[in-house]
Amino acid sequence: MNTHFPCKRISEDGYELWLRYVPVAQPALAEYRAALTHIVIDGVSATLQAARDELVFALPCLLGASVPLADTAGRGALVAGTPHRSPLIAALDLEADLAGVGDEGYVITAVPGAEPNRIVIAANTDIGVLYGVFHFLRHLQTHQPLRGLRVVSAPKIRLRMLNHWDNLDGTVERGYAGFSLWDWHKLPDYLDPRYTDYARANASIGINAVSLTNVNANALVLTRPYLVKAAALADVFRPYGIRVFLTARFSAPIEIGGLDTADPLDPAVIAWWRAKADEIYAHIPDFGGFLVKANSEGQPGPHDYGRSHSDGANLLADALAPHGGVVIWRAFVYDENVAEDRARQAYSDLAPQDGRFRPNALLQVKNGPIDFQPREPYHPLFGAMPRTPLMLEVQITQEYLGHATHLVYLAPLFAETLDADTGCAGPGSLVAHVVDGSLDGHALSGMAGVSNIGSDRNWCGHPFAAANWYAFGRLAWDHRLSTEQIADEWLRVTFGNDERFVEPAKAMMILSREAVVNYMTPLGLHHIMARNHHYGPGPWVAGGRRDWTSVYYHQAGPDGIGFDRTASGSNAIGQYCSPFRELVADLDTCPEEYLLWFHRVAWDHTMKSGRTLWDELCLRYQHGVEMVREMQRTWDALSGYVDAARFEHVRTLLAIQEKEARWWRDACLLYFQTFSGRPLPKGVEPPEESLEYYLNLTHYYVPGIPERRFG
Ligand code: GCW
């Protein structure tokens, strides 16, 4: 165990995340003290040791009493383990429960008859025990009773994965929380204790896979010196059940292999990747596999040789297969030289390849068809490729949602996609069921989140941004958890259990996603941010690569605004199944949150409110600003429940958010007004500056952009 967190803290700095073990209050404390007097964990393994360490560290902090390890279970024993290693657990009648929790799930139960109740954390595997321990600690952190305790839990999705977009030079693409956690320069010799705390945090929410490097990949990571470094990280993560993946640059055989082609069908290329995979597994025996971005935004790929994405994916899948590895191939593919609507391109290319991928290949699909916007309809590939395991990719880092200064709780965004009914295999064909493999009978399944973690002391920059890391892990474990429940848990373990704090703070979190949609991209607008760094509004962005401009997406003109994706336009709507297709195709039934995504609409079109589109748009922007002000008022009233350091940090960031919400509102409305030619309706505050002013704002050195740049 590393240095860890002290029980007594000088000031709260967010480092502990949700593993913040502060003294439990009465009446829960009395029950816990009586029931938890010693810990018994039989068996020897690095993972069981991690479970022991966590309990031995946490329980005294929580209970204010020593809770030692013991060899035998007396009154008040907390017994954790597997039936294979622990005679105590084997003696209990848990077979039926354990049969249902697989190789990562667990059972936590108060054993009736033992006085006071004996608590048992049982699993089929050591990692299941560790997951159970973290669940149990959360139970205590949230002051829930032990009496009658009974939890049976198993993950619905197999690969629960963070995708880091970390570069070997220490920068993080779209990273707003400092630099990369991975100190490549000092690895493998210096193992920063943060690596262990990172692994603990991930394990505590069930994350079991991480890809270490940017999908805009550097082939160097596949060379021996970097494999040795990656192996050192894998060694730290292994006890916590986390497997390491690397991003594979498709042209690596040329760049580091000395070949003159990377053609996936070339025998020398095939041999090179096989040898490379063998070499990686010699360093990292449980290596997870490759994550690949190919033929997208300038990355090399199989198209360079006239081959298909499945040819490319299968090349790597075959190299990994002898070792049990998988290839995760990204479906985020589009080409500036293709005239087709960008929203359609991934589907057009990939859907016909359904059934052509190897069994150890997964296709990783972003939640929506463009790019992690504040709101997008679900990606039409979900439902279109039943013979291919589709992973869901969401973005935890807030590239398009205010970076690390805006408080935006993302669980509602993630859940909106997971809960969407594609209808493709009849009613109830939810994206969640495509992703967890249950709809199409896939054993391989996965969900990936683009990490928001960096070297900032509090890990994610904004104190509330950690909630999004947490929510990602919890939803990947169980997509049926409600966004409210996740927010509730996170607030309690991060700040405290006082209901007078939890309830309003939760309401603020839930509100925050809709707020950002309103002040950035209401009514289905999308991709209208500033160029390159994506910081602030840029609806006027035009010129250069068309699919990286804003005017391409909003299409505003004197007659109206919006992208016509109906049959009379790009017909992206045709890629969806019924009944969603018909629902959004009809201007009268299209939900207004997707209106300008799917339709080009006249400025004086009558909205459900009875207002014109123009007035509605203006009022939505205004409402977004007001929602942030409501968040500020909520937070200000909570000062008595939060330590001064974190309270002030959040308060200041909310002030930035309010300022930037006004910036978005004013810049967008002034710009769109040049087309609508209409006045701002009553209730909308007059813009503070001229359009000229906003157009000329230039920002240098915005975080999150490596030197090599994309739109
Ligand atoms: O949204 C875009 C980002 C790029 C990113 C790309 C992707 C890693 O602006 O920075 O590149 O998505 O997902 O590949």
XYZ file of C-alpha atoms and ligand atoms in Angstrom:
725
model
C 0.000 0.000 0.000
C 1.311 3.462 -0.773
C 1.391 6.590 1.372
C -2.351 6.886 1.163
C -4.642 9.407 2.673
C -4.375 10.384 6.316
C -7.501 10.010 8.454
C -6.975 13.498 9.758
C -6.825 15.997 6.943
C -5.355 19.441 7.046
C -7.517 20.658 4.235
C -9.741 19.005 1.679
C -8.138 19.035 -1.726
C -10.138 16.384 -3.547
C -7.226 13.965 -3.811
C -9.119 11.227 -2.004
C -11.942 11.309 -4.549
C -14.817 9.122 -3.360
C -12.491 6.995 -1.224
C -12.770 9.555 1.520
C -12.975 7.693 4.770
C -14.207 10.202 7.337
C -15.684 9.307 10.728
C -19.187 7.892 10.538
C -21.850 9.670 12.591
C -24.318 8.152 15.030
C -26.538 6.163 15.007
C -24.769 4.208 12.253
C -21.490 4.377 14.130
C -22.746 2.398 17.108
C -24.022 -0.373 14.890
C -20.797 -0.497 12.897
C -18.569 -0.571 15.952
C -20.459 -3.469 17.451
C -20.608 -5.433 14.227
C -17.133 -4.842 12.884
C -14.471 -5.683 15.393
C -11.982 -7.611 13.283
C -11.315 -8.666 9.712
C -10.704 -12.185 8.455
C -9.500 -12.703 4.902
C -8.058 -16.123 4.179
C -5.790 -16.677 1.239
C -2.731 -15.144 -0.308
C -2.734 -13.061 -3.470
C -1.885 -9.526 -4.460
C -5.577 -8.791 -4.974
C -6.589 -10.153 -1.572
C -3.767 -8.104 -0.102
C -5.233 -5.017 -1.746
C -8.594 -5.899 -0.179
C -6.979 -6.315 3.243
C -5.039 -3.077 2.899
C -8.155 -1.161 1.965
C -10.142 -2.454 4.928
C -7.295 -2.041 7.375
C -6.852 1.516 6.231
C -10.500 2.502 5.885
C -12.263 0.922 8.832
C -10.317 2.658 11.606
C -10.822 5.982 9.804
C -14.541 5.373 9.445
C -15.114 3.871 12.881
C -12.562 5.741 14.936
C -11.530 2.421 16.433
C -8.975 -0.181 15.593
C -10.287 -3.037 13.482
C -7.445 -5.527 13.284
C -6.869 -8.472 11.018
C -7.424 -11.817 12.690
C -6.938 -15.481 11.823
C -10.162 -16.711 13.287
C -13.618 -15.287 13.148
C -15.080 -14.415 16.503
C -17.999 -12.138 17.339
C -18.049 -9.133 15.046
C -15.955 -10.622 12.281
C -15.993 -9.180 8.799
C -15.177 -12.188 6.663
C -14.158 -11.721 3.049
C -12.949 -14.239 0.508
C -13.720 -16.962 -1.971
C -15.017 -20.439 -1.152
C -11.803 -21.871 -2.634
C -9.473 -20.084 -0.275
C -11.671 -19.473 2.739
C -13.064 -22.414 4.743
C -15.342 -19.973 6.545
C -16.956 -18.902 3.295
C -17.031 -22.437 1.922
C -19.012 -23.463 4.994
C -21.762 -20.935 4.258
C -24.620 -21.764 1.960
C -23.768 -19.272 -0.774
C -23.471 -21.533 -3.812
C -26.714 -20.400 -5.403
C -25.867 -16.725 -5.095
C -22.283 -17.174 -6.186
C -23.357 -19.175 -9.206
C -25.029 -16.049 -10.531
C -22.270 -13.486 -10.067
C -19.649 -14.817 -12.478
C -15.983 -14.054 -12.213
C -16.237 -10.417 -11.136
C -19.388 -10.187 -9.044
C -19.855 -10.589 -5.316
C -22.285 -11.289 -2.553
C -22.399 -9.238 0.626
C -24.591 -10.558 3.341
C -25.207 -10.304 7.010
C -25.190 -13.901 8.232
C -28.339 -14.492 10.242
C -27.851 -16.068 13.610
C -24.445 -14.616 14.255
C -24.711 -11.992 16.987
C -24.069 -9.247 16.266
C -24.570 -10.010 12.634
C -21.489 -11.326 10.964
C -20.830 -9.690 7.628
C -19.575 -11.789 4.755
C -18.170 -10.545 1.463
C -17.942 -13.533 -0.852
C -17.000 -13.960 -4.476
C -15.813 -16.607 -6.892
C -12.572 -14.771 -7.544
C -10.185 -12.523 -5.676
C -11.116 -9.521 -7.793
C -14.767 -10.140 -6.949
C -13.750 -9.966 -3.276
C -11.995 -6.645 -3.835
C -15.021 -5.223 -5.667
C -17.205 -6.420 -2.797
C -14.936 -4.747 -0.259
C -15.243 -1.434 -2.072
C -19.002 -1.816 -2.259
C -19.117 -2.546 1.456
C -16.991 0.472 2.300
C -19.334 2.656 0.232
C -22.190 1.188 2.233
C -20.502 2.399 5.409
C -19.528 5.752 3.931
C -23.178 6.333 3.118
C -24.283 5.324 6.641
C -26.597 2.508 5.619
C -27.645 -0.156 8.113
C -25.912 -3.527 8.373
C -28.938 -5.350 9.666
C -30.504 -7.295 6.854
C -27.693 -6.320 4.497
C -27.771 -8.362 1.329
C -26.205 -7.417 -1.968
C -25.771 -9.642 -5.015
C -24.001 -7.779 -7.763
C -22.319 -8.591 -11.049
C -21.278 -6.365 -13.933
C -23.470 -6.284 -17.012
C -20.646 -5.230 -19.308
C -17.393 -7.104 -19.588
C -14.853 -4.442 -20.566
C -15.289 -1.314 -18.484
C -12.594 0.835 -19.818
C -10.972 4.241 -19.579
C -9.426 5.588 -22.760
C -6.661 8.019 -21.933
C -5.732 10.396 -24.714
C -2.309 10.860 -23.161
C 0.703 11.613 -25.302
C 4.201 10.364 -24.656
C 5.389 13.952 -24.149
C 3.103 14.285 -21.137
C 0.374 16.376 -22.751
C -3.191 15.112 -22.857
C -5.340 15.628 -25.923
C -8.556 17.266 -24.701
C -7.204 17.044 -21.174
C -8.059 19.882 -18.819
C -6.696 18.594 -15.528
C -3.003 19.201 -15.998
C -0.633 16.788 -17.662
C -0.604 13.050 -18.062
C -0.529 10.899 -14.952
C 2.008 8.657 -16.655
C 5.516 9.842 -16.048
C 7.045 8.027 -19.001
C 10.412 9.563 -18.358
C 10.775 8.064 -14.896
C 9.052 4.782 -15.669
C 9.700 1.936 -15.159
C 11.930 2.697 -12.173
C 9.896 5.282 -10.334
C 6.365 4.157 -9.589
C 4.452 7.207 -8.479
C 2.137 6.268 -5.572
C -0.605 7.967 -7.557
C -0.642 4.987 -9.883
C -1.850 2.851 -7.002
C -4.419 5.388 -5.903
C -5.617 5.632 -9.493
C -5.993 1.853 -9.586
C -7.856 1.868 -6.262
C -10.265 4.514 -7.505
C -10.922 2.561 -10.688
C -11.344 -0.761 -8.936
C -13.737 0.802 -6.453
C -16.162 1.526 -9.305
C -15.416 -1.605 -11.308
C -13.251 -0.215 -14.107
C -11.154 -3.130 -15.332
C -9.320 -1.876 -18.416
C -7.363 1.204 -19.415
C -5.745 2.203 -22.640
C -2.805 4.335 -21.684
C -2.197 6.398 -24.786
C -3.864 8.710 -27.258
C -5.838 7.196 -30.121
C -3.987 9.687 -32.292
C -1.205 7.249 -31.686
C 2.531 7.420 -31.556
C 4.084 4.168 -32.775
C 6.923 4.579 -30.300
C 4.753 3.191 -27.530
C 5.110 -0.189 -29.229
C 8.904 -0.144 -28.995
C 10.761 -2.037 -26.314
C 11.630 0.908 -24.009
C 7.988 1.934 -23.813
C 6.735 -1.615 -23.465
C 8.923 -1.937 -20.397
C 7.360 1.228 -19.003
C 3.825 0.110 -19.839
C 4.577 -3.236 -18.188
C 5.542 -1.432 -14.982
C 2.154 0.291 -14.950
C 0.428 -3.011 -15.714
C 2.182 -4.533 -12.691
C 0.788 -1.793 -10.445
C -2.706 -2.150 -11.862
C -2.899 -5.943 -11.956
C -3.850 -6.535 -8.298
C -6.743 -4.146 -8.876
C -8.097 -6.174 -11.767
C -7.105 -3.654 -14.421
C -5.707 -4.755 -17.769
C -3.626 -2.462 -19.891
C -4.337 -1.730 -23.564
C -2.218 0.284 -25.959
C -3.194 2.329 -28.966
C -1.746 0.896 -32.162
C -0.763 3.200 -34.980
C -1.665 1.452 -38.166
C 1.518 2.549 -39.918
C 3.741 1.224 -37.104
C 5.240 -1.508 -39.321
C 6.686 1.274 -41.459
C 7.543 3.731 -38.719
C 9.193 1.412 -36.238
C 9.362 -1.849 -38.188
C 11.357 -0.809 -41.214
C 8.780 -2.194 -43.674
C 7.727 -0.209 -46.699
C 4.042 -0.922 -46.339
C 1.402 -1.376 -43.655
C -1.019 -3.116 -46.020
C -3.077 -5.438 -43.811
C -2.962 -8.236 -46.379
C 0.791 -8.120 -46.905
C 2.481 -11.228 -45.428
C 5.382 -9.224 -44.016
C 2.948 -6.872 -42.264
C 0.982 -9.805 -40.873
C 4.192 -11.373 -39.582
C 5.331 -8.073 -38.081
C 2.149 -7.612 -36.038
C 2.262 -11.232 -34.872
C 5.811 -10.818 -33.665
C 4.906 -7.485 -32.072
C 2.008 -9.050 -30.211
C 4.270 -11.882 -29.006
C 6.786 -9.321 -27.792
C 4.145 -7.313 -25.939
C 2.808 -10.396 -24.190
C 6.314 -11.294 -23.093
C 6.315 -7.989 -21.199
C 2.658 -7.879 -20.184
C 1.247 -11.408 -19.912
C -2.310 -10.178 -19.396
C -2.138 -7.411 -22.000
C -5.688 -6.491 -23.013
C -5.081 -5.641 -26.649
C -5.079 -2.733 -29.066
C -7.337 0.273 -29.415
C -7.197 1.705 -32.932
C -8.245 4.899 -34.641
C -7.726 4.433 -38.348
C -8.558 6.477 -41.419
C -10.016 9.270 -39.403
C -8.749 12.811 -38.938
C -5.449 12.106 -40.624
C -4.666 8.791 -38.970
C -3.292 6.044 -41.226
C -5.412 2.977 -41.858
C -6.387 0.171 -44.187
C -8.092 2.544 -46.653
C -4.611 3.794 -47.539
C -4.150 0.410 -49.235
C -7.638 0.042 -50.634
C -8.583 -2.318 -47.798
C -11.568 -2.198 -45.479
C -11.824 -1.468 -41.788
C -12.543 -5.130 -41.123
C -9.343 -6.084 -42.983
C -7.454 -3.730 -40.691
C -9.141 -4.894 -37.512
C -8.729 -8.569 -38.402
C -5.011 -8.153 -38.986
C -4.554 -7.055 -35.385
C -7.180 -9.420 -34.025
C -5.302 -12.373 -35.517
C -2.038 -11.204 -33.993
C -3.648 -10.932 -30.552
C -5.826 -14.045 -30.687
C -3.177 -16.614 -29.641
C -2.733 -14.623 -26.423
C -6.395 -14.014 -25.697
C -6.243 -10.309 -26.564
C -8.876 -8.240 -28.318
C -8.767 -5.426 -30.812
C -11.015 -2.456 -30.249
C -11.556 -0.709 -33.557
C -13.049 2.765 -33.440
C -16.075 3.556 -35.558
C -15.296 7.283 -35.408
C -14.440 7.397 -39.093
C -15.201 10.123 -41.574
C -13.406 11.625 -44.500
C -13.280 15.218 -45.647
C -12.999 14.031 -49.239
C -16.349 12.288 -49.061
C -19.258 14.569 -49.868
C -21.716 12.612 -47.712
C -23.082 14.185 -44.507
C -20.520 13.454 -41.801
C -23.302 12.101 -39.562
C -23.877 9.319 -42.106
C -20.348 8.301 -42.972
C -19.480 5.804 -40.224
C -22.686 3.887 -40.822
C -22.255 3.881 -44.591
C -18.763 2.468 -44.309
C -19.148 0.066 -41.396
C -22.698 -1.291 -41.339
C -22.117 -3.323 -44.550
C -19.127 -4.944 -42.839
C -21.245 -6.522 -40.132
C -20.223 -10.161 -39.755
C -16.778 -9.651 -41.252
C -14.933 -8.949 -38.026
C -13.067 -11.645 -36.099
C -14.618 -12.914 -32.859
C -11.985 -11.066 -30.800
C -12.741 -7.693 -32.384
C -15.036 -5.042 -30.964
C -16.207 -1.940 -32.748
C -16.196 1.128 -30.500
C -18.983 3.556 -31.387
C -19.354 7.052 -29.973
C -22.673 7.798 -28.320
C -23.754 10.011 -31.201
C -22.990 10.228 -34.913
C -20.969 13.475 -34.852
C -18.735 13.990 -31.875
C -19.536 14.139 -28.163
C -21.738 17.221 -28.446
C -23.780 18.433 -25.438
C -26.684 16.554 -26.987
C -26.779 14.157 -29.914
C -29.279 11.526 -30.897
C -27.868 8.020 -30.423
C -25.577 6.644 -33.087
C -27.510 4.725 -35.766
C -24.843 1.993 -35.799
C -26.363 0.729 -32.555
C -28.872 -1.685 -33.951
C -27.323 -1.919 -37.409
C -24.573 -4.456 -36.713
C -26.050 -7.371 -34.757
C -23.194 -9.702 -35.680
C -20.491 -7.430 -34.275
C -19.983 -6.593 -30.594
C -20.388 -2.829 -30.351
C -18.726 -0.951 -27.522
C -20.155 2.374 -26.444
C -17.664 5.234 -26.255
C -18.559 8.298 -24.211
C -16.405 11.288 -23.441
C -15.846 11.944 -19.770
C -13.466 14.795 -20.449
C -15.511 17.886 -21.297
C -14.105 18.798 -24.692
C -17.389 20.310 -25.831
C -18.956 20.945 -22.440
C -16.940 23.729 -20.883
C -13.652 21.918 -20.265
C -12.863 21.718 -16.552
C -14.531 24.936 -15.471
C -18.172 24.059 -16.095
C -20.067 21.913 -13.651
C -21.826 19.412 -15.885
C -22.918 16.080 -14.466
C -22.730 13.698 -17.398
C -24.659 10.668 -16.150
C -27.884 11.977 -17.735
C -26.046 12.282 -21.060
C -24.642 8.744 -20.824
C -28.002 7.371 -19.717
C -29.824 9.115 -22.549
C -27.858 7.007 -25.011
C -27.985 3.784 -22.993
C -31.743 4.098 -22.542
C -32.469 4.965 -26.175
C -34.645 2.392 -27.901
C -33.240 1.680 -31.358
C -36.273 -0.419 -32.241
C -34.062 -2.383 -34.624
C -34.958 -5.762 -33.132
C -38.440 -4.715 -32.086
C -39.550 -2.524 -29.196
C -37.137 -2.581 -26.265
C -33.956 -2.876 -28.375
C -32.156 -0.459 -26.121
C -28.647 0.743 -26.866
C -27.807 -0.634 -23.400
C -28.797 -4.116 -24.542
C -26.795 -3.819 -27.735
C -23.793 -2.718 -25.711
C -24.054 -5.310 -22.934
C -24.302 -8.026 -25.576
C -27.653 -9.350 -24.379
C -29.644 -8.305 -27.459
C -27.488 -10.140 -29.965
C -25.929 -12.775 -27.730
C -22.361 -11.490 -27.621
C -20.088 -12.642 -24.805
C -17.692 -9.782 -25.538
C -19.046 -6.416 -24.494
C -17.629 -3.095 -23.487
C -18.060 0.525 -22.609
C -15.271 3.073 -22.834
C -14.994 6.556 -21.397
C -12.464 9.096 -22.627
C -10.710 9.973 -19.407
C -10.826 13.373 -17.732
C -7.974 12.496 -15.393
C -4.718 14.401 -15.193
C -1.979 15.471 -12.849
C -4.104 18.050 -11.008
C -4.139 17.317 -7.295
C -7.887 16.657 -7.434
C -7.449 14.459 -10.540
C -10.109 15.959 -12.830
C -9.750 19.735 -12.446
C -13.278 20.613 -11.327
C -14.260 19.107 -7.969
C -17.490 17.936 -9.578
C -15.783 16.448 -12.629
C -14.799 13.432 -10.550
C -18.529 12.648 -10.448
C -18.333 11.920 -14.167
C -15.471 9.440 -13.777
C -17.466 7.863 -10.964
C -20.729 7.813 -12.916
C -19.032 6.274 -15.916
C -17.723 3.378 -13.832
C -21.000 2.829 -12.035
C -23.035 2.828 -15.264
C -20.573 0.524 -17.020
C -21.039 -1.878 -14.111
C -24.805 -1.528 -14.083
C -26.530 0.589 -16.684
C -29.812 0.249 -14.827
C -28.616 2.465 -11.978
C -30.420 5.767 -12.048
C -28.525 8.980 -12.561
C -30.057 10.271 -9.320
C -28.815 7.315 -7.343
C -25.310 7.701 -8.707
C -25.280 11.418 -7.918
C -26.625 10.670 -4.451
C -23.878 8.138 -3.743
C -21.141 10.325 -5.125
C -22.199 13.375 -3.127
C -22.348 11.414 0.093
C -18.959 9.768 -0.273
C -17.332 12.919 -1.611
C -18.837 15.596 0.626
C -21.014 14.108 3.338
C -24.353 12.598 4.228
C -26.338 15.548 5.497
C -29.660 15.436 3.654
C -29.832 19.204 3.714
C -26.736 19.131 1.537
C -27.339 16.036 -0.556
C -30.816 16.846 -1.854
C -30.173 20.352 -3.225
C -26.701 19.436 -4.511
C -28.195 16.476 -6.334
C -30.853 18.662 -7.926
C -28.103 21.014 -9.062
C -26.169 18.164 -10.647
C -29.186 16.793 -12.464
C -30.029 20.249 -13.796
C -26.518 20.930 -15.035
C -26.576 18.908 -18.247
C -29.723 20.599 -19.525
C -28.220 23.949 -18.580
C -25.182 23.413 -20.782
C -27.328 22.247 -23.686
C -29.368 25.430 -23.384
C -26.523 27.913 -23.188
C -24.398 26.191 -25.832
C -26.457 24.215 -28.334
C -30.229 24.309 -27.725
C -32.869 22.725 -29.956
C -30.493 20.310 -31.699
C -27.768 22.761 -32.698
C -24.331 21.165 -32.734
C -20.687 21.722 -33.511
C -20.765 25.510 -33.235
C -17.778 25.883 -30.934
C -14.554 27.763 -31.580
C -12.098 26.171 -33.940
C -9.315 23.861 -32.795
C -9.348 24.303 -29.038
C -13.138 24.182 -28.860
C -13.168 26.711 -26.038
C -16.164 29.017 -26.253
C -18.618 29.757 -29.026
C -17.699 29.913 -32.715
C -20.907 29.674 -34.760
C -19.201 31.803 -37.425
C -16.372 29.294 -38.008
C -16.119 28.811 -41.777
C -13.435 28.028 -44.314
C -10.918 25.213 -44.373
C -12.045 21.647 -43.865
C -15.789 21.841 -44.344
C -16.699 19.164 -41.788
C -14.743 21.064 -39.153
C -16.649 24.319 -39.619
C -19.737 25.483 -37.770
C -21.603 26.827 -40.783
C -21.661 23.312 -42.230
C -23.646 22.132 -39.224
C -26.073 24.965 -38.484
C -26.689 26.075 -42.089
C -28.200 29.349 -40.901
C -29.531 31.675 -43.568
C -32.185 34.365 -43.913
C -34.840 31.676 -44.362
C -34.023 29.547 -41.360
C -31.555 27.322 -39.584
C -30.725 23.631 -39.109
C -29.363 20.606 -40.961
C -31.876 18.852 -43.177
C -31.246 15.182 -42.519
C -34.659 14.068 -43.799
C -35.182 12.235 -47.074
C -35.171 15.577 -48.856
C -31.808 16.400 -47.296
C -28.923 14.076 -46.414
C -31.349 11.364 -45.275
C -29.244 10.500 -42.237
C -32.635 9.777 -40.704
C -32.882 6.792 -43.056
C -30.117 5.094 -41.086
C -32.362 4.755 -38.039
C -34.924 2.009 -37.496
C -38.633 2.545 -36.988
C -40.284 4.032 -35.061
C -37.504 6.526 -34.212
C -36.988 7.199 -37.921
C -40.578 8.280 -38.482
C -40.736 10.110 -35.172
C -37.846 12.403 -36.026
C -38.608 12.623 -39.748
C -41.892 14.401 -39.151
C -41.412 18.026 -38.212
C -44.523 17.849 -36.060
C -43.406 14.892 -33.976
C -39.643 15.418 -33.915
C -38.689 16.075 -30.288
C -37.643 19.707 -30.078
C -34.325 18.806 -28.495
C -33.379 17.260 -31.868
C -35.182 19.720 -34.107
C -32.236 21.484 -35.746
C -30.211 18.285 -35.801
C -32.667 16.712 -38.213
C -34.494 19.622 -39.822
C -33.927 22.914 -41.474
C -36.592 25.144 -39.981
C -37.932 28.607 -40.819
C -37.260 31.336 -38.273
C -40.970 31.905 -37.812
C -41.855 28.214 -37.471
C -44.286 27.792 -34.578
C -42.863 25.815 -31.692
C -44.798 23.798 -29.104
C -44.710 26.831 -26.816
C -46.546 28.851 -29.467
C -43.484 31.040 -29.981
C -41.536 31.379 -33.189
C -38.374 29.334 -33.550
C -36.307 32.516 -33.269
C -37.917 33.592 -30.022
C -37.690 30.079 -28.620
C -34.017 29.831 -29.492
C -33.278 33.132 -27.798
C -35.211 32.167 -24.687
C -33.461 28.799 -24.485
C -30.086 30.533 -24.467
C -31.351 32.915 -21.811
C -32.758 30.026 -19.798
C -29.380 28.289 -19.904
C -27.779 31.317 -18.272
C -30.536 31.423 -15.674
C -30.069 27.748 -14.893
C -26.425 28.399 -14.098
C -27.480 31.233 -11.818
C -29.827 28.821 -10.097
C -26.898 26.436 -9.635
C -24.929 29.296 -8.094
C -27.735 30.100 -5.673
C -28.013 26.452 -4.694
C -24.311 26.167 -4.043
C -24.101 29.419 -2.105
C -26.752 28.123 0.272
C -24.657 25.017 0.964
C -21.599 26.746 2.393
C -22.330 25.399 5.847
C -22.045 21.805 4.713
C -18.837 21.886 2.688
C -15.263 22.535 3.788
C -14.010 25.986 2.898
C -11.478 24.888 0.302
C -13.802 22.875 -1.879
C -16.725 25.230 -1.338
C -14.739 28.189 -2.575
C -13.265 26.283 -5.485
C -16.698 25.285 -6.762
C -18.143 28.732 -6.090
C -15.440 30.383 -8.182
C -15.795 27.908 -11.018
C -19.563 28.460 -11.075
C -18.894 32.170 -11.486
C -16.721 31.381 -14.516
C -19.450 29.124 -15.837
C -22.044 31.880 -15.515
C -19.750 34.319 -17.308
C -19.093 31.836 -20.093
C -22.775 30.937 -20.398
C -23.441 34.623 -21.085
C -20.608 34.620 -23.598
C -22.164 31.683 -25.432
C -25.624 33.242 -25.365
C -24.560 36.661 -26.556
C -22.137 35.490 -29.224
C -24.551 32.939 -30.687
C -27.612 35.170 -30.631
C -25.832 38.164 -32.146
C -24.467 35.950 -34.883
C -27.726 34.146 -35.646
C -29.534 37.476 -35.542
C -27.610 38.514 -38.650
C -29.668 35.854 -40.445
C -32.980 36.004 -38.613
C -33.115 39.804 -38.730
C -35.426 39.732 -35.744
C -35.171 41.482 -32.381
C -34.382 39.625 -29.174
C -37.669 38.814 -27.455
C -38.670 40.186 -24.097
C -36.922 38.360 -21.272
C -33.591 38.006 -23.029
C -30.887 40.200 -21.575
C -29.243 42.504 -24.091
C -25.811 41.356 -25.247
C -22.938 42.876 -23.355
C -20.607 43.336 -26.328
C -20.876 43.621 -30.092
C -20.686 40.665 -32.455
C -17.418 42.138 -33.697
C -16.002 41.810 -30.195
C -16.870 38.123 -29.888
C -15.654 37.368 -33.394
C -12.278 38.822 -32.610
C -11.664 37.093 -29.315
C -8.533 34.989 -29.638
C -7.334 32.518 -27.068
C -3.813 31.275 -26.935
C -2.567 28.188 -25.158
C -5.936 26.747 -24.314
C -5.293 23.410 -22.605
C -5.942 20.138 -24.341
C -4.356 20.673 -27.707
C -1.089 19.054 -28.536
C 0.971 20.803 -31.163
C -0.307 18.571 -33.960
C -3.818 19.835 -34.381
C -7.167 18.843 -35.700
C -10.435 20.731 -36.010
O -13.586 15.168 -31.172
C -12.450 14.812 -31.751
C -11.399 15.510 -30.974
C -10.049 14.965 -31.285
C -10.088 13.455 -31.038
C -11.174 12.844 -31.905
C -11.333 11.347 -31.700
C -8.343 12.014 -30.329
O -11.462 16.881 -31.254
O -9.127 15.597 -30.448
O -8.847 12.879 -31.297
O -12.390 13.428 -31.599
O -12.235 10.958 -30.985
O -10.577 10.591 -32.264
